[in-house]
Coordinates of C-alpha atoms and ligand atoms in Angstrom, one line a residue:
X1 CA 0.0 0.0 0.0
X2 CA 1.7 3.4 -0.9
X3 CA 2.0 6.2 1.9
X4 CA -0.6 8.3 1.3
X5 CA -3.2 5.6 1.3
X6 CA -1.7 4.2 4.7
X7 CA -2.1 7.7 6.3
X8 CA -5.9 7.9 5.0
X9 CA -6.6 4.5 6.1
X10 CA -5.8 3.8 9.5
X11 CA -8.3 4.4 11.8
X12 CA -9.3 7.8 10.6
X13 CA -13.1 9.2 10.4
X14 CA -14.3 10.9 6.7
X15 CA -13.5 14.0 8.1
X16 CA -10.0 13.4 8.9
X17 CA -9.2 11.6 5.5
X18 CA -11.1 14.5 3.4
X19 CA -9.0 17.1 5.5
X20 CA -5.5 15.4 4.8
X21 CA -6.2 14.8 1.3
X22 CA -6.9 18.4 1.2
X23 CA -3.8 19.4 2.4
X24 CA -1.9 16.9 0.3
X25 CA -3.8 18.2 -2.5
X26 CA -2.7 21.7 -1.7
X27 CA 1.0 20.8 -0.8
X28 CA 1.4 19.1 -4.5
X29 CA -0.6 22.4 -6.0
X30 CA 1.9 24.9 -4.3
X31 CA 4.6 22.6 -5.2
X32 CA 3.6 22.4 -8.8
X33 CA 2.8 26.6 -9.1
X34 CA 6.8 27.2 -7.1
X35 CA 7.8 25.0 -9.5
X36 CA 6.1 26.5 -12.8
X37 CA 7.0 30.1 -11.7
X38 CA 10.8 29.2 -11.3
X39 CA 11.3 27.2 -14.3
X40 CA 8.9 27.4 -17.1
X41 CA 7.4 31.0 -16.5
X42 CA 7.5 33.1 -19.3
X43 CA 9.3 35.2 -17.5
X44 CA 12.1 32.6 -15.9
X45 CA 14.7 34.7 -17.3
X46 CA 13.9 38.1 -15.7
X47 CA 16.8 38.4 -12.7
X48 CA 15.3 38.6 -9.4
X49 CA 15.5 36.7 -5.8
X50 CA 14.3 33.3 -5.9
X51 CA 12.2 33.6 -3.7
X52 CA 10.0 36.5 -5.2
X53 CA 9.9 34.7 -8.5
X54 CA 8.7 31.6 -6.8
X55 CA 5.5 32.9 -4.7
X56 CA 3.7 36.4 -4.2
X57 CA 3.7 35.9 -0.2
X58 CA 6.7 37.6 0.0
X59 CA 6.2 40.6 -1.9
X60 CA 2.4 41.1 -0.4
X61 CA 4.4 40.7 2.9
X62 CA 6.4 43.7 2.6
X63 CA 3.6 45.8 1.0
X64 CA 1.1 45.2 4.4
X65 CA 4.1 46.3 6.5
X66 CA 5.2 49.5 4.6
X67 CA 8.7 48.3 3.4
X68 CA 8.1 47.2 -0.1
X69 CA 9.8 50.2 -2.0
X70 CA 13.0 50.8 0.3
X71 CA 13.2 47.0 -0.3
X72 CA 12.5 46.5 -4.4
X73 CA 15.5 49.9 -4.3
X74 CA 17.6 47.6 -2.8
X75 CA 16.8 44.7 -5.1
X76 CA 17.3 46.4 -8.2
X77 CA 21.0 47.8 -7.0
X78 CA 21.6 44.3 -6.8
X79 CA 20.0 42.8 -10.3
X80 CA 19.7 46.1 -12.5
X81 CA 17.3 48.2 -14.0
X82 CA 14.7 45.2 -14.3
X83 CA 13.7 43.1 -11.3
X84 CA 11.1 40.0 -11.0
X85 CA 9.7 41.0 -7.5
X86 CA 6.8 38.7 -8.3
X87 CA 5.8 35.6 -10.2
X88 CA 4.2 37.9 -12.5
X89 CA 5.3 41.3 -11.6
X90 CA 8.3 43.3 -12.9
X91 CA 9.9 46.7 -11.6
X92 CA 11.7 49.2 -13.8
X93 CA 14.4 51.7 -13.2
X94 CA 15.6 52.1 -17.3
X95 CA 14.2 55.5 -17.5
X96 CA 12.9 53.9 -21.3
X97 CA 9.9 52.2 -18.8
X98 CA 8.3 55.3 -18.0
X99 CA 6.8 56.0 -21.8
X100 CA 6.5 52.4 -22.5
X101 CA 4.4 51.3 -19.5
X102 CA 2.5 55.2 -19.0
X103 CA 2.7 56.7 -22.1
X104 CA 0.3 57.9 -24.6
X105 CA 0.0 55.5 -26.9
X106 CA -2.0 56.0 -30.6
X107 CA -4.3 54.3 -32.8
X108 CA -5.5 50.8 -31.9
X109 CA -9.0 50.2 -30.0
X110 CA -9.5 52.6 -27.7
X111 CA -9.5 49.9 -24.5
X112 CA -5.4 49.1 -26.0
X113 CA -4.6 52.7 -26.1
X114 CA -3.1 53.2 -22.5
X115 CA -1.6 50.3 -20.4
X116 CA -4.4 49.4 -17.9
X117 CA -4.0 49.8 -14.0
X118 CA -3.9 46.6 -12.4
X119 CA -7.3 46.1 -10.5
X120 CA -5.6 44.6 -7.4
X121 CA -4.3 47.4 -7.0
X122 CA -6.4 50.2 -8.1
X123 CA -9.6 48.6 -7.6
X124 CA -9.3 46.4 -4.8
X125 CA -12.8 46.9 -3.3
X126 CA -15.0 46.0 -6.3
X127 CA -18.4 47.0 -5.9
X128 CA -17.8 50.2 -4.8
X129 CA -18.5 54.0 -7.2
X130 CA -15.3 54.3 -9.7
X131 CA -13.4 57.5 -9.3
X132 CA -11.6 59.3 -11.8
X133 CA -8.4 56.9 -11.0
X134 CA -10.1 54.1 -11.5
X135 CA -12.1 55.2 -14.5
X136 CA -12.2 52.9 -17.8
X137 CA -10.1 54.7 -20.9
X138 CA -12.8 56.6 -22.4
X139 CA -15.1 57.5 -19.6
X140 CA -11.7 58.8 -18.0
X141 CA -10.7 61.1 -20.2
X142 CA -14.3 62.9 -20.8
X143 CA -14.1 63.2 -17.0
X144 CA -10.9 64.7 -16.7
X145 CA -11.7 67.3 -19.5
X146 CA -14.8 68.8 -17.4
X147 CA -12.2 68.6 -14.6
X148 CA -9.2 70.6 -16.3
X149 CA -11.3 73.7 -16.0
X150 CA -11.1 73.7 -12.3
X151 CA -7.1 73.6 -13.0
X152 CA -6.7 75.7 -15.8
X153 CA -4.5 78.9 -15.2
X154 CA -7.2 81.7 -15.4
X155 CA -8.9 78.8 -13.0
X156 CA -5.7 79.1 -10.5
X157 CA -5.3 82.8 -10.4
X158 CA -8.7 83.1 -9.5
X159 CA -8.4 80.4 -6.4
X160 CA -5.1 82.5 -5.6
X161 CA -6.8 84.8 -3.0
X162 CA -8.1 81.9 -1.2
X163 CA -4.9 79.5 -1.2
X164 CA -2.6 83.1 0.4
X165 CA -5.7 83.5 3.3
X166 CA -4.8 79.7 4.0
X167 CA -0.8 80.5 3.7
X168 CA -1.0 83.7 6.1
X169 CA -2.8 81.9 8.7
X170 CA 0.0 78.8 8.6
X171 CA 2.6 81.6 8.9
X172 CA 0.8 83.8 11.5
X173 CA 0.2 80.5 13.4
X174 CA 3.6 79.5 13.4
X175 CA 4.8 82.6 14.7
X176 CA 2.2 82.3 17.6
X177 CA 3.3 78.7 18.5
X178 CA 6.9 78.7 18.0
X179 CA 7.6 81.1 21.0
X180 CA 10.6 83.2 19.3
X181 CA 12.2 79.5 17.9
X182 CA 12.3 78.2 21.3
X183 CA 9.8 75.4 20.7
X184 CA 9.8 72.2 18.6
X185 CA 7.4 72.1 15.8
X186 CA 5.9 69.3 14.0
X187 CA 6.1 70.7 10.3
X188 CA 5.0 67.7 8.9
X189 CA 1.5 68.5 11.0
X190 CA 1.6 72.1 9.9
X191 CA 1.8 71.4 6.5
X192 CA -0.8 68.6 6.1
X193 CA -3.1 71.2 8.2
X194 CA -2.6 73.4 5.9
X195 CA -2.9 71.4 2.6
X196 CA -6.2 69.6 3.9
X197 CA -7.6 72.9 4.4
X198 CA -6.7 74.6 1.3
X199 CA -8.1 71.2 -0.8
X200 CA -11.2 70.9 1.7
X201 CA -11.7 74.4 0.7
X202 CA -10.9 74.1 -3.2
X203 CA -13.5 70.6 -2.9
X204 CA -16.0 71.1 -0.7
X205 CA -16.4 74.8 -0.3
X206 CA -15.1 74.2 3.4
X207 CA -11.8 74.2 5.5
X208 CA -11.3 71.4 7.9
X209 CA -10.4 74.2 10.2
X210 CA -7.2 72.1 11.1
X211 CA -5.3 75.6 11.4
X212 CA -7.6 77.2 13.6
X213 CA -8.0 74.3 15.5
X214 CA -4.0 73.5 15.5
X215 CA -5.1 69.7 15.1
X216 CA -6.4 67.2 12.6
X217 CA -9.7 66.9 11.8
X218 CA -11.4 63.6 12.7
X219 CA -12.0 62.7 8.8
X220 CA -8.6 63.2 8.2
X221 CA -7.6 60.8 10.8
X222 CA -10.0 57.9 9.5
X223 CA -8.4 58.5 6.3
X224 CA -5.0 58.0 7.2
X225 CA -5.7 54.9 9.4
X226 CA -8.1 53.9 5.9
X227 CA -5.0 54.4 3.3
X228 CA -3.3 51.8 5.9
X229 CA -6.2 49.5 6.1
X230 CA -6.0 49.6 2.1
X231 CA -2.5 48.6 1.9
X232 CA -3.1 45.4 4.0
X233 CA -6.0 44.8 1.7
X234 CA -4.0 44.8 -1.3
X235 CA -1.2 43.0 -0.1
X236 CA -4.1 40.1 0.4
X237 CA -6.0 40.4 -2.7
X238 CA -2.1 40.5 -4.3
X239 CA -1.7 36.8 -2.2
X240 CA -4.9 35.7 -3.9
X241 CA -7.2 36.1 -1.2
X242 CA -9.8 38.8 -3.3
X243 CA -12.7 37.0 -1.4
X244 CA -11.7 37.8 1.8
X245 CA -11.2 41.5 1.5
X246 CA -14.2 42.1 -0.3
X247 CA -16.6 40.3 3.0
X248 CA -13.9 42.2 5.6
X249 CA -14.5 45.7 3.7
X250 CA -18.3 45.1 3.9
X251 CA -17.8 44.9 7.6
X252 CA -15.0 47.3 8.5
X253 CA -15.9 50.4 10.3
X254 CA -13.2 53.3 9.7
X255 CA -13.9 53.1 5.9
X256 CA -17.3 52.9 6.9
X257 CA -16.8 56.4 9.0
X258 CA -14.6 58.4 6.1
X259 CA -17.4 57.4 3.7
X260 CA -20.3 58.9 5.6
X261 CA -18.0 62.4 6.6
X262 CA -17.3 62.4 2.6
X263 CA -20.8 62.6 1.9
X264 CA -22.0 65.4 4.9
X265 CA -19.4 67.7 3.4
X266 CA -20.6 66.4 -0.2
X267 CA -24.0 67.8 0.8
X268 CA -22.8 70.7 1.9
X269 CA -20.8 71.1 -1.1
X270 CA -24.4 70.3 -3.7
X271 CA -25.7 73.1 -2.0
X272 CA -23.3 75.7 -3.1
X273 CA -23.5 75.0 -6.8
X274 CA -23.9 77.0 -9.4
X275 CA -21.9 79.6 -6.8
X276 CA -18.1 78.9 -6.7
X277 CA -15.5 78.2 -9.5
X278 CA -13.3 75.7 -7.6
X279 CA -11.9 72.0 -8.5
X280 CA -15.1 70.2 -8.0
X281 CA -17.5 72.9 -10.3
X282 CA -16.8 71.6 -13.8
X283 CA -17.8 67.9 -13.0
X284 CA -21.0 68.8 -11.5
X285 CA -21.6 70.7 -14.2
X286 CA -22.0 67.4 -15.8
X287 CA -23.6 65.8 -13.2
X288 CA -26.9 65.6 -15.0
X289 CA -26.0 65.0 -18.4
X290 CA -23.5 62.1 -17.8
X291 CA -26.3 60.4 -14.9
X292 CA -23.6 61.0 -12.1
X293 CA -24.6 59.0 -8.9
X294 CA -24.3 60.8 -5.4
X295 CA -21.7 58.0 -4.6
X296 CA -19.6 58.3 -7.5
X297 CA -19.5 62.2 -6.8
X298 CA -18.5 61.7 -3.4
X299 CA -15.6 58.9 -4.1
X300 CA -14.1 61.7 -6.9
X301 CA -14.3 64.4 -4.0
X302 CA -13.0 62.5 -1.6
X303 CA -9.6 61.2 -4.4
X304 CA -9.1 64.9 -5.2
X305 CA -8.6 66.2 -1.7
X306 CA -6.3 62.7 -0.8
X307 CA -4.8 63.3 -3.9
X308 CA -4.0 67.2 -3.6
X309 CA -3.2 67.6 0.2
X310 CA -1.1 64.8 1.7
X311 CA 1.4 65.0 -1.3
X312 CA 1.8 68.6 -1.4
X313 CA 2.2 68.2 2.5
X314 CA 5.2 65.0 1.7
X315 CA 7.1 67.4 -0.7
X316 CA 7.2 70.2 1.2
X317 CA 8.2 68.3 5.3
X318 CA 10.9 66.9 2.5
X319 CA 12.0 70.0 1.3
X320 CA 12.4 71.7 4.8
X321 CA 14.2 68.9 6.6
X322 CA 16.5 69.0 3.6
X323 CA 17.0 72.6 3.6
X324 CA 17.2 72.5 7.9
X325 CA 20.1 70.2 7.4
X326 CA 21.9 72.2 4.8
X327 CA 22.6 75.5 6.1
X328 CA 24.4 76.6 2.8
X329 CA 21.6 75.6 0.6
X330 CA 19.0 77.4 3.0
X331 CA 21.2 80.5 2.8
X332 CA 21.5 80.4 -0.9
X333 CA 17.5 80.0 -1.3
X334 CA 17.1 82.8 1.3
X335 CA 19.1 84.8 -0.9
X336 CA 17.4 84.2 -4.1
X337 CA 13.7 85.4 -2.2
X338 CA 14.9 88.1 -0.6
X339 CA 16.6 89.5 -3.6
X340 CA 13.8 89.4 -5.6
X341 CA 10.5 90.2 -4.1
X342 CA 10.3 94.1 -1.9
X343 CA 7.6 92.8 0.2
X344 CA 5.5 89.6 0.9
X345 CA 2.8 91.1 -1.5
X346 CA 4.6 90.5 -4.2
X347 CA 4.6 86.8 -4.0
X348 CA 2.2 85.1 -6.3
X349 CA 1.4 81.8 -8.0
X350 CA 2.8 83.6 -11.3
X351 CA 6.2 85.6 -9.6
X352 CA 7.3 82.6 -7.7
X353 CA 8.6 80.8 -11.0
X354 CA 11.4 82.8 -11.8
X355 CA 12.5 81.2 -8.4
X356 CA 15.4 79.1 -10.4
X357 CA 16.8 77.8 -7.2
X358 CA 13.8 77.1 -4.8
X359 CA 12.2 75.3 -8.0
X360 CA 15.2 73.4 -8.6
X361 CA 15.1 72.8 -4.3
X362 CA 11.7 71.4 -4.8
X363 CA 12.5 69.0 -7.9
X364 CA 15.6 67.8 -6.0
X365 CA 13.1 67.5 -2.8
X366 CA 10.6 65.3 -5.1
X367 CA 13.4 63.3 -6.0
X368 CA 14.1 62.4 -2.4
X369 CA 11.2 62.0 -1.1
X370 CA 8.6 61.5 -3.8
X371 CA 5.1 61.5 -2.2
X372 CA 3.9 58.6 -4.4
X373 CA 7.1 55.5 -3.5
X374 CA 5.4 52.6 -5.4
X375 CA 2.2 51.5 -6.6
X376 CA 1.6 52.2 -9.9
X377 CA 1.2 49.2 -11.3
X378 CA -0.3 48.5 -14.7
X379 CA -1.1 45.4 -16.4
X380 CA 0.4 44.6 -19.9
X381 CA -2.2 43.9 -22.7
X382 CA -3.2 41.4 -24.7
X383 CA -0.3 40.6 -27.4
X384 CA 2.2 41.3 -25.1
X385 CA 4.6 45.0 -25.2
X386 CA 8.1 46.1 -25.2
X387 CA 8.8 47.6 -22.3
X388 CA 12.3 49.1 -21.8
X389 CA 13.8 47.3 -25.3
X390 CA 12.4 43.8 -24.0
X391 CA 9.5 41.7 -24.7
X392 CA 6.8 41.3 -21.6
X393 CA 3.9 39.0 -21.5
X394 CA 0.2 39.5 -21.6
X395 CA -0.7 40.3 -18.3
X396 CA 2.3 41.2 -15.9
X397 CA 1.7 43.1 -13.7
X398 CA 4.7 46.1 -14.7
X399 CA 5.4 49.3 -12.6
X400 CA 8.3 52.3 -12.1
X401 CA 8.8 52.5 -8.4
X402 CA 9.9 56.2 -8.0
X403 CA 11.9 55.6 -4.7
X404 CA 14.4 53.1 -6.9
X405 CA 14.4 55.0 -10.1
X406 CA 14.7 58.3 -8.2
X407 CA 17.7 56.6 -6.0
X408 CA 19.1 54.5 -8.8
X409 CA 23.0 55.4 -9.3
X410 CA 22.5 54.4 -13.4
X411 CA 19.9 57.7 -13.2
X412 CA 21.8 60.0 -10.7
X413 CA 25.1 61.1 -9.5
X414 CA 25.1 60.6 -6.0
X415 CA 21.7 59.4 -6.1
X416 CA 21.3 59.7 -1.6
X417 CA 22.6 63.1 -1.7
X418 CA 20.7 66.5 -1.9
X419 CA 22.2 68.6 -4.6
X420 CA 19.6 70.9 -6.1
X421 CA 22.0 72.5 -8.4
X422 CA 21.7 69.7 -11.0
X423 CA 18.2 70.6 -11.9
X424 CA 20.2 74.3 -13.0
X425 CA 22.0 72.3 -15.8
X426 CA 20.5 72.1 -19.2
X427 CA 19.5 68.6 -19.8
X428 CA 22.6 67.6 -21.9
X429 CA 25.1 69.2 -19.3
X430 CA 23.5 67.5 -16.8
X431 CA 23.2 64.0 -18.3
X432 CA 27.3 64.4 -18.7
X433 CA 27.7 64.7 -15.2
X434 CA 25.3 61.3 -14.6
X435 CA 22.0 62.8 -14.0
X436 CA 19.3 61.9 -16.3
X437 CA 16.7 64.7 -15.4
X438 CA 13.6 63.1 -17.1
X439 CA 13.9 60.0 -15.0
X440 CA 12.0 62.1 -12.2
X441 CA 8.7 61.9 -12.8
X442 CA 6.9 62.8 -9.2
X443 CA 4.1 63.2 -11.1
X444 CA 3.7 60.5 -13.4
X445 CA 3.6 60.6 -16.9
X446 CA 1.1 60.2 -19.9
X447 CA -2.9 60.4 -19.6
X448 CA -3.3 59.6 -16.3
X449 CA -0.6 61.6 -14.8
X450 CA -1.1 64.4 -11.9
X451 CA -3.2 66.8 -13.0
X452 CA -2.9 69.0 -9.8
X453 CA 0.9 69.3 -10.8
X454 CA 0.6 72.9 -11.3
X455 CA -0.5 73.2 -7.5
X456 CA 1.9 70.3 -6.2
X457 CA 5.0 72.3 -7.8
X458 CA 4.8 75.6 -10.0
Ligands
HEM501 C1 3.6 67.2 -4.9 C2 2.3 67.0 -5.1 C3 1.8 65.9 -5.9 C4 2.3 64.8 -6.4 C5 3.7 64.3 -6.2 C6 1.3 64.1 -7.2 C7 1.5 62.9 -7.8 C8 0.6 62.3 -8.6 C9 0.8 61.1 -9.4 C10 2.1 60.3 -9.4 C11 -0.4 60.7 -10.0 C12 -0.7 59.5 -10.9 C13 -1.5 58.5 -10.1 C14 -1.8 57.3 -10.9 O1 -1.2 57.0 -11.9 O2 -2.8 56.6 -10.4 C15 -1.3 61.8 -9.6 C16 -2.6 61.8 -10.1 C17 -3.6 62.7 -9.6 N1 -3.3 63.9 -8.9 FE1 -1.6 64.4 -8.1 N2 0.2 64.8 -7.1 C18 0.4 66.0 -6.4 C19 -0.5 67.0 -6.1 C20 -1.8 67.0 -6.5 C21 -2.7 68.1 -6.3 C22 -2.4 69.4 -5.5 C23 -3.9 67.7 -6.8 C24 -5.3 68.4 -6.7 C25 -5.6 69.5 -6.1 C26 -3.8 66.4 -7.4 C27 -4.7 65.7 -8.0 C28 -4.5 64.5 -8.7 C29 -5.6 63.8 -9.4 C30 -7.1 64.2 -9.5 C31 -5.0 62.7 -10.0 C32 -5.7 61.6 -10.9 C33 -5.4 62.0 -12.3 C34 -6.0 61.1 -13.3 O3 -6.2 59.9 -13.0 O4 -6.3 61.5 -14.4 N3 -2.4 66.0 -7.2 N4 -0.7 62.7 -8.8

């Protein structure tokens, strides 16, 4: 009698023989996938560590605990500009990767004409109201036209009056709470205060008061914890359990409690229409014609201020613990203000980009500390692509992790150190010294990049 029939016949109930058949089952499946992904996947020959290219626990491990970019950086100084960090899942620092896997593409039907997002990653949660990131190709592009208005320049100028009121109070705060330098401030805080109240404002027609209240608003809170809570739920669907995050979401709470805040201040927002020219105007605009559901309003308000606040708040904590801990550069960018503004008033959305040092600070600052790490992962169509002078498969899952292209020493000179002055070269000069400036891309690139860049970085 072989082994496995001696173990399900001695003395055991039904129960016990069905359960270890099971698992023996499972065993030999797992076996057979480790083995299938190492050896006859079509992408076998992709460098990578074994163990990534065997199984997606590992890598959905690291995502749920927050380390995944600062590890796949470390992965690709050790295999190169390509890295298998998945069975079916590749990472890119050849700058060639950006227009291949985000770029416009033209002709072809309309569904081939942009890589698609992954939906593990982008649409985890599947029953619930698309937003403008996780709209299809065509419906995505009418909605982001009746958007552009609300960013347009004449659009920005307009919102200027309101963005300085929020800007004075951060200053005049600061100067109230600091007492003379003496105490310790969390900018990191200040910023996001202010941010979330600028975009609650340019949203909803309402500030979440965080600067007033010198504190976080309760919705913003819920979202942070929520963005965490996502991260864990992609990391499972990524391991294959889907099934299970879609029953744990119908029951979690702090989703839940950011959903139903989204839609009071939605409310408050319907009631104001017709009677301010902000972000969220254009797209209600449409509301009727295009059959927009309360839901599907209220998820696009609630990814525009996400989108537009806690970014803008990364780049600039970024920017001043870089500047704090290089005196010189801080005295060089001090200079270049103060030398060409006479007073305060004089600062505008338009003046402030002849700043050729503070912009090249912030582009240096984005490159250390881009807002958006990882997790812009598309999926390759049908037919397969080149991507980055090779051939990819039909349906890997491909991405440019901007924490390893921005730190990648085939991209940058120095890559870990803070030298704003090579964003003054002219892009030849600059790729002679080892920088290749178009490999930063905070903002992403082709039709669904940022199109708040203009307010991220003038
Ligand atoms: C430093 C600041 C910012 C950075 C680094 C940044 C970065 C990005 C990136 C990388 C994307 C592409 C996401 C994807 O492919 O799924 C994106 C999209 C987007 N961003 Fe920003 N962003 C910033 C500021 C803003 C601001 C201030 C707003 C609005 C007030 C905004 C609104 C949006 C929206 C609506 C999208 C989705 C665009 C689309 O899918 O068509 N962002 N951003």
């Amino acid at each position: 009698m072989s082994r496995l029939s001696e173990l399900l016949d001695v003395g055991k109930s039904n129960t016990a023989k069905y359960a270890i058949l099971a698992a023996v089952v499972l065993i030999i499946s797992e076996i057979t996938i480790i083995v299938y992904n190492l050896y006859f996947h079509p992408l076998r020959d992709y460098p990578g560590p074994t163990l990534y290219k065997a199984s997606r626990l590992p890598w959905a491990f690291k995502f749920a605990t927050g380390s995944q970019a600062f590890f796949v950086q470390k992965l690709h100084d050790e295999y190169g500009p390509v890295v298998r960090i998945g069975p079916n899942h590749l990472s890119y620092t050849d700058p060639r990767a950006w227009k291949d896997i985000y770029g416009h593409r033209i002709g072809g039907e309309s569904s081939m004409n942009e890589m698609s997002k992954a939906h593990t990653f982008a649409k985890t949660i599947r029953n619930r109201p698309d937003s403008i990131l996780t709209l299809n190709r065509d419906d995505h592009s009418k909605f982001r036209r009746a958007l552009s208005h609300g960013f347009s320049d004449s659009a920005m100028r307009e919102q200027e009056p309101m963005i300085g009121k929020y800007v004075d109070l951060l200053i005049r705060r600061l100067h109230e709470e600091c007492e003379n330098g003496k105490k310790k401030l969390n900018m990191e805080a200040w910023y996001n205060w202010t941010t979330f109240d600028v975009v609650g404002d340019l949203v909803f027609g309402q500030s979440f008061h965080c600067l007033e209240n010198i504190d976080y608003h309760p919705w913003i809170e819920t979202i942070f914890k929520s963005v965490h809570f996502g991260a864990i739920m992609v990391a499972l669907t990524y391991a294959g359990l889907g099934e299970l995050v879609q029953i744990i979401f119908k029951f979690g709470s702090s989703s839940k409690k950011a959903r139903q805040y989204t839609r009071d201040m939605l409310t408050t927002r319907l009631a104001m229409e017709g009677k301010r020219d902000d972000l969220f105007e254009g797209v209600l605009k449409k509301r009727e014609e295009w059959n927009l559901s309360f839901d599907m309003l209220s998820a696009n308000a609630f990814i525009l201020v996400l989108a537009g606040s806690e970014t803008t708040a990364t780049t600039l904590s970024g920017a001043t613990a870089l500047l704090l801990s290089h005196p010189d550069i801080l005295a060089k960018l001090q200079q270049e203000v103060r030398s060409s503004f006479k007073s305060a008033d004089d600062i505008t959305i338009t003046s402030v980009n002849k700043l050729c040092y503070m912009l090249a600070i912030l582009n240096e600052a984005l490159r250390l500390y881009p807002p958006i790490t990882s997790g812009l992962v598309r999926i390759v169509p049908r037919g397969g692509q080149q991507v980055a002078g090779r051939y990819v498969p039909e349906g890997t899952f491909v991405e440019v992790q901007q924490w390893s292209m921005n730190h990648s020493k085939d991209n940058w000179k120095d890559p870990w150190e803070f030298r704003p002055g090579r964003f003054l070269d002219t892009p030849e000069a600059a790729a002679k010294a080892g920088n290749k400036l178009d490999t930063l891309q905070a903002f992403s690139t082709g039709p669904r990049n940022c199109i708040g860049r203009k307010y991220g970085n003038p």
